[in-house]
Amino acid sequence: MNLELSEEQSAVRRLAREFTEREVAPYAAAWDRAESVDRGIVKKLGALGFLGLTVPEEYGGSGGDHLAYVLVTEELGRGDSAVRGIVSVSLGLVAKTIAAWGTEEQKRAWLPRLCSGDALGCFGLTEPGTGSDAGSLTTRAVREGDSYVLSGSKMFITNGTWADVVLLFARTGDEPGHRGVSAFLVPTDTPGLTRREIHGKLGLRGQATAELALDGVRVPASALLGPEGKGFSVAMSALAKGRMSVAAGCVGIAQAALDAAVSYASQREQFGKPIAHHQLVQELIADISVDVDAARLLTWRVADLIDRGQPFATESSTAKLFASEAAVRAASNALQVHGGYGYIDEYPAGKLLRDARVMTLYEGTSQIQKLLIGRARTGVSAF
Ligand code: FAD
């Protein structure tokens, strides 16, 4: 693996960094308090090509490799995880999955709009009663002539109230577990689909997280993404790459925690000198720094494997597991460096910790990542 960035990769990272410093970071605290990111950010992300990274140019994407995608995701995550999540879901879980599994018609219908930010995607797998055990989902899609009629509900859907299309997973067959699941592209303005925003989240407050209810939602048979009954494979392929994106966002959080801790430790004085001179404060900062480096290297490895066409799913789980736990540790350590001031929202450490906390939960909890890694190493499935 070559750790030296190409000119294009360096350029896209610079672009993402400048954009984040100008358009994201200065507003992140206010968006958090208002419980909403400014929706204008979506068009700006699209205009810079950030919603179409790795999508082929013929479908409106900006091309680019997965390392470039990771670099952009890290920079956005450094500024505001709520904004990073918009990209990770609409591009990482939806557009890239359409590019991989879609028919020519589906790609032409959705990809140019998703890549430009004219449309936003969301990913509807989790249900009120099924999270980690996603294969036991109960939303049903019944074939009626040239249509499917969908009924059920989805929970915790990122971009849910903003999205124009939901990549939705429903049961089409009677086989138990994941074998009867199919994937659909459902426009969110389809009659019978209603959305309710979830408030009171610990973190990612600027992000539109929603509950979806489907009551007789009729879509044409052409809305099926991938073969009938292969929806679980569609979902797992999306999540395998999605976990890399979450990991990159966590690197961004950990890097922001390091920046904040170093800056504060250099200014704050106790016992007659800046606290950065106290060895135990340096220990906190060193621990954050090691977490940043290790998480970043694990995440880059996934991108490198994907770009070289190598298997990457276990490495993606490894990066997601480590980086999400590292982001929580790093943000908590940064808060410790800030003392009491870390506990009030005038400083960024508290928001970093709140935003980091969900990373060990979604796209597969830490326990689920351990089971996936354990299964890969032992050949024994504990599910
Ligand atoms: P459960 O599955 O009920 O797990 C509860 C606990 O039990 C966890 O600690 C878990 O690790 C543990 N556990 C479960 N099974 C096992 C096992 N076999 N062995 C050991 N431990 C186990 N979902 C979407 O589909 N799309 C989205 O866009 C999306 N965005 C989200 C955004 C936010 C802010 C949040 C909070 C969630 C989001 N989710 C989304 C849902 C998320 O992926 C689920 O919350 C997650 O998969 C866990 O499911 P659960 O909450 O039902 O927890």
Coordinates of C-alpha atoms and ligand atoms in Angstrom, one line a residue:
M1 CA 0.0 0.0 0.0
N2 CA 1.4 3.4 -1.1
L3 CA 0.9 6.0 1.7
E4 CA 1.9 8.9 -0.6
L5 CA -1.1 10.7 -2.0
S6 CA -1.3 11.3 -5.7
E7 CA -1.7 14.9 -7.0
E8 CA -5.4 14.4 -7.6
Q9 CA -5.9 12.9 -4.1
S10 CA -4.0 15.8 -2.5
A11 CA -6.1 18.3 -4.5
V12 CA -9.4 16.8 -3.5
R13 CA -8.4 16.7 0.1
R14 CA -7.3 20.4 0.0
L15 CA -10.7 21.2 -1.6
A16 CA -12.6 19.3 1.0
R17 CA -10.6 20.9 3.8
E18 CA -11.1 24.4 2.5
F19 CA -14.8 23.8 2.0
T20 CA -15.2 22.4 5.5
E21 CA -13.3 25.2 7.1
R22 CA -15.3 27.8 5.2
E23 CA -18.8 26.3 4.9
V24 CA -19.2 23.6 7.6
A25 CA -17.1 24.0 10.7
P26 CA -18.2 27.6 11.5
Y27 CA -21.8 26.6 11.5
A28 CA -21.7 23.2 13.1
A29 CA -22.5 24.3 16.7
A30 CA -25.4 26.4 15.6
W31 CA -26.8 23.6 13.4
D32 CA -26.5 21.2 16.3
R33 CA -28.5 23.6 18.6
A34 CA -31.1 24.2 15.9
E35 CA -31.4 20.5 15.2
S36 CA -30.9 21.1 11.5
V37 CA -28.1 21.5 9.1
D38 CA -28.7 24.2 6.5
R39 CA -30.2 22.3 3.6
G40 CA -28.3 24.5 1.1
I41 CA -25.3 22.5 2.0
V42 CA -26.6 19.6 -0.2
K43 CA -26.3 21.6 -3.4
K44 CA -22.9 22.9 -2.4
L45 CA -21.7 19.3 -1.8
G46 CA -23.1 18.3 -5.1
A47 CA -21.5 21.2 -7.0
L48 CA -18.0 20.2 -5.7
G49 CA -18.6 16.6 -6.8
F50 CA -18.6 15.3 -3.3
L51 CA -21.9 13.5 -3.7
G52 CA -20.6 11.7 -6.8
L53 CA -17.2 10.5 -5.8
T54 CA -16.4 7.1 -7.3
V55 CA -19.6 7.1 -9.4
P56 CA -18.6 6.9 -13.1
E57 CA -18.6 10.2 -14.9
E58 CA -21.1 8.9 -17.6
Y59 CA -23.8 8.9 -14.8
G60 CA -23.0 12.4 -13.5
G61 CA -20.4 11.3 -11.0
S62 CA -17.0 12.9 -10.5
G63 CA -15.1 9.6 -10.8
G64 CA -12.2 9.4 -8.3
D65 CA -11.0 6.5 -6.3
H66 CA -12.0 5.2 -2.9
L67 CA -9.0 6.9 -1.2
A68 CA -10.2 10.2 -2.5
Y69 CA -13.7 9.4 -1.1
V70 CA -12.1 8.5 2.3
L71 CA -10.2 11.8 2.3
V72 CA -13.3 13.9 1.6
T73 CA -15.3 12.0 4.2
E74 CA -12.6 12.5 6.9
E75 CA -12.5 16.2 6.2
L76 CA -16.2 16.6 6.4
G77 CA -16.3 14.5 9.5
R78 CA -13.7 16.8 11.1
G79 CA -16.1 19.8 10.5
D80 CA -19.4 18.2 11.3
S81 CA -20.5 14.6 11.5
A82 CA -24.0 15.6 10.6
V83 CA -22.8 16.8 7.2
R84 CA -20.5 13.9 6.7
G85 CA -23.4 11.5 7.3
I86 CA -25.4 13.1 4.5
V87 CA -22.7 12.2 2.0
S88 CA -22.0 8.8 3.5
V89 CA -25.6 7.8 3.2
S90 CA -26.7 9.4 -0.1
L91 CA -23.5 8.6 -1.9
G92 CA -22.0 5.7 0.0
L93 CA -25.1 3.6 0.7
V94 CA -27.5 4.7 -2.0
A95 CA -25.8 6.0 -5.2
K96 CA -22.9 3.6 -5.1
T97 CA -25.3 0.7 -4.6
I98 CA -27.4 1.8 -7.6
A99 CA -24.2 2.1 -9.6
A100 CA -23.2 -1.5 -8.6
W101 CA -26.6 -3.2 -8.8
G102 CA -28.9 -1.0 -10.9
T103 CA -30.2 -1.5 -14.4
E104 CA -29.2 1.0 -17.0
E105 CA -32.7 2.7 -16.6
Q106 CA -32.3 2.9 -12.8
K107 CA -28.8 4.4 -13.1
R108 CA -29.9 7.0 -15.7
A109 CA -33.0 7.8 -13.6
W110 CA -31.2 8.4 -10.2
L111 CA -27.5 8.8 -10.4
P112 CA -27.2 12.2 -12.1
R113 CA -29.7 13.7 -9.7
L114 CA -28.0 12.1 -6.6
C115 CA -24.5 13.1 -7.7
S116 CA -25.5 16.8 -8.3
G117 CA -27.4 17.1 -5.1
D118 CA -30.7 17.7 -6.9
A119 CA -31.9 14.6 -5.1
L120 CA -30.9 12.9 -1.9
G121 CA -31.0 9.2 -1.0
C122 CA -31.7 7.4 2.3
F123 CA -31.2 3.7 3.2
G124 CA -34.1 1.9 4.8
L125 CA -33.0 -1.3 6.4
T126 CA -33.6 -1.0 10.2
E127 CA -37.2 -1.5 11.6
P128 CA -38.6 -0.8 15.0
G129 CA -38.3 -4.5 15.9
T130 CA -35.2 -5.4 13.8
G131 CA -31.8 -3.8 14.1
S132 CA -28.7 -6.1 14.4
D133 CA -30.8 -9.0 13.1
A134 CA -31.7 -7.2 9.9
G135 CA -32.4 -10.4 8.1
S136 CA -35.6 -10.8 10.2
L137 CA -37.2 -7.6 8.8
T138 CA -41.0 -7.7 8.4
T139 CA -41.8 -5.0 5.9
R140 CA -43.6 -6.8 3.0
A141 CA -43.7 -6.3 -0.7
V142 CA -46.5 -8.2 -2.5
R143 CA -46.4 -8.6 -6.2
E144 CA -49.6 -7.5 -8.0
G145 CA -49.3 -7.6 -11.8
D146 CA -46.6 -5.2 -12.8
S147 CA -46.3 -3.6 -9.4
Y148 CA -45.2 -4.4 -5.9
V149 CA -47.3 -3.1 -2.9
L150 CA -45.2 -2.4 0.2
S151 CA -46.3 -2.2 3.8
G152 CA -44.4 -1.9 7.0
S153 CA -42.2 0.6 8.9
K154 CA -38.5 1.7 9.0
M155 CA -36.7 3.2 12.0
F156 CA -33.7 5.6 12.5
I157 CA -33.4 6.5 8.8
T158 CA -30.7 9.0 8.2
N159 CA -31.7 11.8 5.6
G160 CA -35.2 10.3 6.0
T161 CA -37.2 13.5 5.9
W162 CA -35.0 15.1 3.3
A163 CA -34.5 12.2 0.9
D164 CA -36.1 11.9 -2.6
V165 CA -35.6 8.2 -2.8
V166 CA -35.3 5.4 -0.3
L167 CA -33.3 2.3 -1.0
L168 CA -35.7 0.1 0.9
F169 CA -35.5 -3.5 2.0
A170 CA -38.7 -5.6 2.1
R171 CA -39.7 -9.3 2.3
T172 CA -41.0 -10.7 -1.0
G173 CA -40.8 -14.3 -0.3
D174 CA -41.9 -16.7 2.4
E175 CA -38.4 -18.1 3.1
P176 CA -37.3 -17.2 6.6
G177 CA -34.4 -14.9 7.3
H178 CA -32.4 -13.0 4.8
R179 CA -33.3 -15.3 1.8
G180 CA -36.8 -13.7 1.3
V181 CA -35.6 -10.1 1.2
S182 CA -35.5 -7.8 -1.8
A183 CA -34.3 -4.3 -2.4
F184 CA -36.4 -1.5 -4.0
L185 CA -35.9 2.1 -5.1
V186 CA -38.9 3.9 -3.7
P187 CA -39.5 7.7 -4.5
T188 CA -40.4 9.3 -1.2
D189 CA -43.4 11.1 -2.7
T190 CA -45.1 7.8 -3.5
P191 CA -48.6 7.8 -2.0
G192 CA -48.8 5.8 1.2
L193 CA -45.3 6.6 2.4
T194 CA -45.2 8.9 5.4
R195 CA -42.2 10.2 7.3
R196 CA -41.8 11.5 10.9
E197 CA -38.6 13.1 12.1
I198 CA -37.0 11.7 15.3
H199 CA -36.0 14.4 17.8
G200 CA -34.0 14.3 21.0
K201 CA -30.9 12.5 19.7
L202 CA -27.8 12.6 21.9
G203 CA -25.7 13.6 18.9
L204 CA -25.9 14.2 15.1
R205 CA -28.7 16.6 16.0
G206 CA -28.3 18.5 12.8
Q207 CA -29.1 15.4 10.8
A208 CA -32.6 14.5 9.6
T209 CA -33.3 11.1 11.2
A210 CA -36.7 9.7 10.5
E211 CA -39.2 6.9 11.0
L212 CA -40.9 5.8 7.7
A213 CA -44.4 4.2 7.5
L214 CA -45.5 2.4 4.4
D215 CA -49.1 1.7 4.0
G216 CA -49.9 0.2 0.6
V217 CA -47.1 1.9 -1.2
R218 CA -47.3 0.8 -4.9
V219 CA -44.2 0.9 -7.0
P220 CA -43.6 -0.5 -10.5
A221 CA -41.8 -3.8 -10.8
S222 CA -38.9 -1.9 -12.3
A223 CA -38.3 -0.4 -8.8
L224 CA -36.7 -3.7 -7.8
L225 CA -32.9 -3.2 -7.3
G226 CA -31.0 -6.4 -8.1
P227 CA -32.7 -9.8 -8.4
E228 CA -35.8 -10.6 -6.3
G229 CA -34.7 -12.4 -3.1
K230 CA -31.2 -10.9 -3.3
G231 CA -31.9 -7.8 -1.3
F232 CA -29.9 -9.0 1.7
S233 CA -26.8 -9.3 -0.5
V234 CA -27.5 -5.8 -1.9
A235 CA -27.7 -4.5 1.7
M236 CA -24.6 -6.2 2.9
S237 CA -22.5 -5.1 -0.1
A238 CA -23.6 -1.5 0.6
L239 CA -22.8 -1.8 4.3
A240 CA -19.3 -3.3 3.6
K241 CA -18.3 -0.1 1.8
G242 CA -20.4 2.0 4.1
R243 CA -18.4 0.9 7.1
M244 CA -15.3 2.4 5.5
S245 CA -17.1 5.7 5.2
V246 CA -18.2 5.6 8.9
A247 CA -14.6 4.8 9.8
A248 CA -13.3 7.8 7.8
G249 CA -15.8 10.1 9.5
C250 CA -14.5 8.8 12.9
V251 CA -11.0 9.6 11.8
G252 CA -12.3 13.1 11.2
I253 CA -13.8 13.3 14.7
A254 CA -10.6 12.0 16.3
Q255 CA -8.5 14.5 14.3
A256 CA -10.8 17.4 15.4
A257 CA -10.5 16.1 19.0
L258 CA -6.7 16.2 18.7
D259 CA -6.7 19.7 17.2
A260 CA -9.0 21.0 20.0
A261 CA -7.0 19.4 22.7
V262 CA -3.7 20.7 21.5
S263 CA -5.0 24.2 21.0
Y264 CA -6.6 24.3 24.5
A265 CA -3.6 22.8 26.2
S266 CA -1.3 25.4 24.7
Q267 CA -3.4 28.3 26.0
R268 CA -4.9 27.2 29.4
E269 CA -2.5 27.8 32.3
Q270 CA -2.5 26.0 35.6
F271 CA 0.3 25.8 38.2
G272 CA 2.0 28.7 36.5
K273 CA 2.4 27.2 33.0
P274 CA 0.3 26.0 30.1
I275 CA -1.3 22.7 30.9
A276 CA 0.5 21.2 27.8
H277 CA 3.6 21.2 30.0
H278 CA 2.1 18.7 32.4
Q279 CA 3.0 15.2 31.5
L280 CA -0.4 13.7 32.2
V281 CA -2.0 16.1 29.8
Q282 CA 0.6 15.1 27.2
E283 CA -0.4 11.5 27.9
L284 CA -4.0 12.3 27.0
I285 CA -2.9 14.1 23.8
A286 CA -0.5 11.2 22.9
D287 CA -3.4 8.7 23.3
I288 CA -5.6 10.7 21.0
S289 CA -2.8 11.0 18.5
V290 CA -2.1 7.3 18.4
D291 CA -5.9 6.7 17.9
V292 CA -6.0 9.1 15.0
D293 CA -3.0 7.5 13.2
A294 CA -4.1 3.9 13.8
A295 CA -7.7 4.6 12.7
R296 CA -6.6 6.5 9.6
L297 CA -4.2 3.7 8.5
L298 CA -6.9 1.0 9.0
T299 CA -9.3 3.1 6.9
W300 CA -6.9 3.9 4.1
R301 CA -6.2 0.1 3.9
V302 CA -9.8 -0.5 3.1
A303 CA -9.8 2.1 0.3
D304 CA -6.6 0.7 -1.1
L305 CA -8.0 -2.9 -1.2
I306 CA -11.2 -1.7 -2.9
D307 CA -9.3 0.3 -5.5
R308 CA -7.1 -2.7 -6.2
G309 CA -10.1 -5.0 -6.6
Q310 CA -9.2 -7.1 -3.5
P311 CA -11.6 -8.5 -0.8
F312 CA -12.1 -5.9 1.9
A313 CA -15.2 -6.7 4.0
T314 CA -13.4 -7.9 7.1
E315 CA -10.9 -5.1 6.9
S316 CA -13.8 -2.7 6.6
S317 CA -15.4 -4.1 9.8
T318 CA -12.0 -3.9 11.5
A319 CA -11.6 -0.2 10.5
K320 CA -15.2 0.6 11.5
L321 CA -14.8 -1.2 14.9
F322 CA -11.5 0.4 15.8
A323 CA -12.2 3.9 14.4
S324 CA -15.6 4.2 16.1
E325 CA -14.3 3.2 19.5
A326 CA -11.2 5.4 18.9
A327 CA -13.4 8.4 18.1
V328 CA -15.3 8.0 21.3
R329 CA -12.0 7.7 23.3
A330 CA -10.4 10.6 21.5
A331 CA -13.4 12.9 22.1
S332 CA -13.6 11.9 25.7
N333 CA -9.9 12.5 26.2
A334 CA -10.2 15.9 24.5
L335 CA -13.0 16.8 26.9
Q336 CA -10.8 15.7 29.8
V337 CA -8.0 18.1 28.5
H338 CA -10.6 20.9 28.6
G339 CA -11.5 20.3 32.2
G340 CA -14.9 21.9 33.2
Y341 CA -14.9 24.0 30.0
G342 CA -15.1 20.7 28.0
Y343 CA -18.5 20.2 29.5
I344 CA -20.1 23.3 28.0
D345 CA -20.9 23.8 24.4
E346 CA -18.8 26.9 23.9
Y347 CA -16.0 24.4 23.2
P348 CA -16.2 21.6 20.6
A349 CA -15.3 18.5 22.7
G350 CA -18.8 17.9 24.0
K351 CA -20.3 17.8 20.6
L352 CA -17.5 15.6 19.3
L353 CA -18.2 13.1 22.0
R354 CA -22.0 13.2 21.4
D355 CA -21.6 12.8 17.7
A356 CA -18.9 10.0 18.1
R357 CA -21.1 8.0 20.4
V358 CA -23.5 6.7 17.6
M359 CA -20.6 5.5 15.5
T360 CA -20.3 2.3 17.6
L361 CA -24.0 1.7 17.1
Y362 CA -25.0 2.2 13.5
E363 CA -24.0 0.3 10.3
G364 CA -23.5 -2.7 12.7
T365 CA -22.7 -2.2 16.4
S366 CA -19.2 -2.9 17.7
Q367 CA -20.5 -6.3 18.9
I368 CA -21.7 -7.2 15.4
Q369 CA -18.4 -6.1 13.9
K370 CA -16.6 -8.4 16.3
L371 CA -18.9 -11.3 15.3
L372 CA -18.1 -10.6 11.6
I373 CA -14.4 -10.5 12.2
G374 CA -14.6 -13.6 14.4
R375 CA -16.5 -15.5 11.8
A376 CA -13.9 -14.5 9.1
R377 CA -11.0 -15.7 11.3
T378 CA -12.5 -18.9 12.7
G379 CA -14.9 -19.9 9.9
V380 CA -17.6 -20.3 12.6
S381 CA -20.7 -18.1 12.4
A382 CA -22.0 -17.0 15.9
F383 CA -25.2 -15.4 14.4
Ligands
FAD1 P1 -30.2 -4.1 18.7 O1 -29.9 -4.9 17.5 O2 -31.5 -4.3 19.5 O3 -29.0 -4.3 19.7 C1 -29.0 -3.9 21.1 C2 -27.7 -4.4 21.7 O4 -27.6 -5.8 21.6 C3 -26.5 -3.8 21.1 O5 -25.5 -3.6 22.0 C4 -26.0 -4.9 20.1 O6 -24.6 -4.9 19.9 C5 -26.4 -6.1 21.0 N1 -26.6 -7.4 20.2 C6 -27.6 -7.6 19.3 N2 -27.4 -8.8 18.7 C7 -26.2 -9.3 19.3 C8 -25.5 -10.5 19.1 N3 -25.9 -11.5 18.2 N4 -24.4 -10.7 19.8 C9 -24.0 -9.8 20.7 N5 -24.6 -8.6 20.9 C10 -25.7 -8.4 20.2 N6 -30.6 2.2 10.0 C11 -30.8 2.2 8.7 O7 -31.3 1.2 8.1 N7 -30.6 3.3 7.9 C12 -30.1 4.4 8.5 O8 -29.8 5.4 7.7 C13 -29.8 4.4 9.9 N8 -29.3 5.6 10.5 C14 -29.2 5.6 11.8 C15 -28.9 6.8 12.5 C16 -28.9 6.9 13.9 C17 -28.6 8.2 14.5 C18 -29.1 5.7 14.6 C19 -29.1 5.7 16.1 C20 -29.4 4.5 14.0 C21 -29.4 4.4 12.6 N9 -29.8 3.2 12.0 C22 -30.0 3.3 10.6 C23 -30.1 2.0 12.7 C24 -28.8 1.3 13.2 O9 -28.1 0.7 12.2 C25 -29.3 0.4 14.3 O10 -29.6 1.2 15.5 C26 -28.2 -0.7 14.7 O11 -28.0 -1.6 13.6 C27 -28.5 -1.4 16.0 O12 -29.8 -1.9 15.9 P2 -30.8 -1.7 17.2 O13 -30.7 -0.2 17.5 O14 -32.1 -2.3 16.9 O15 -30.1 -2.5 18.4

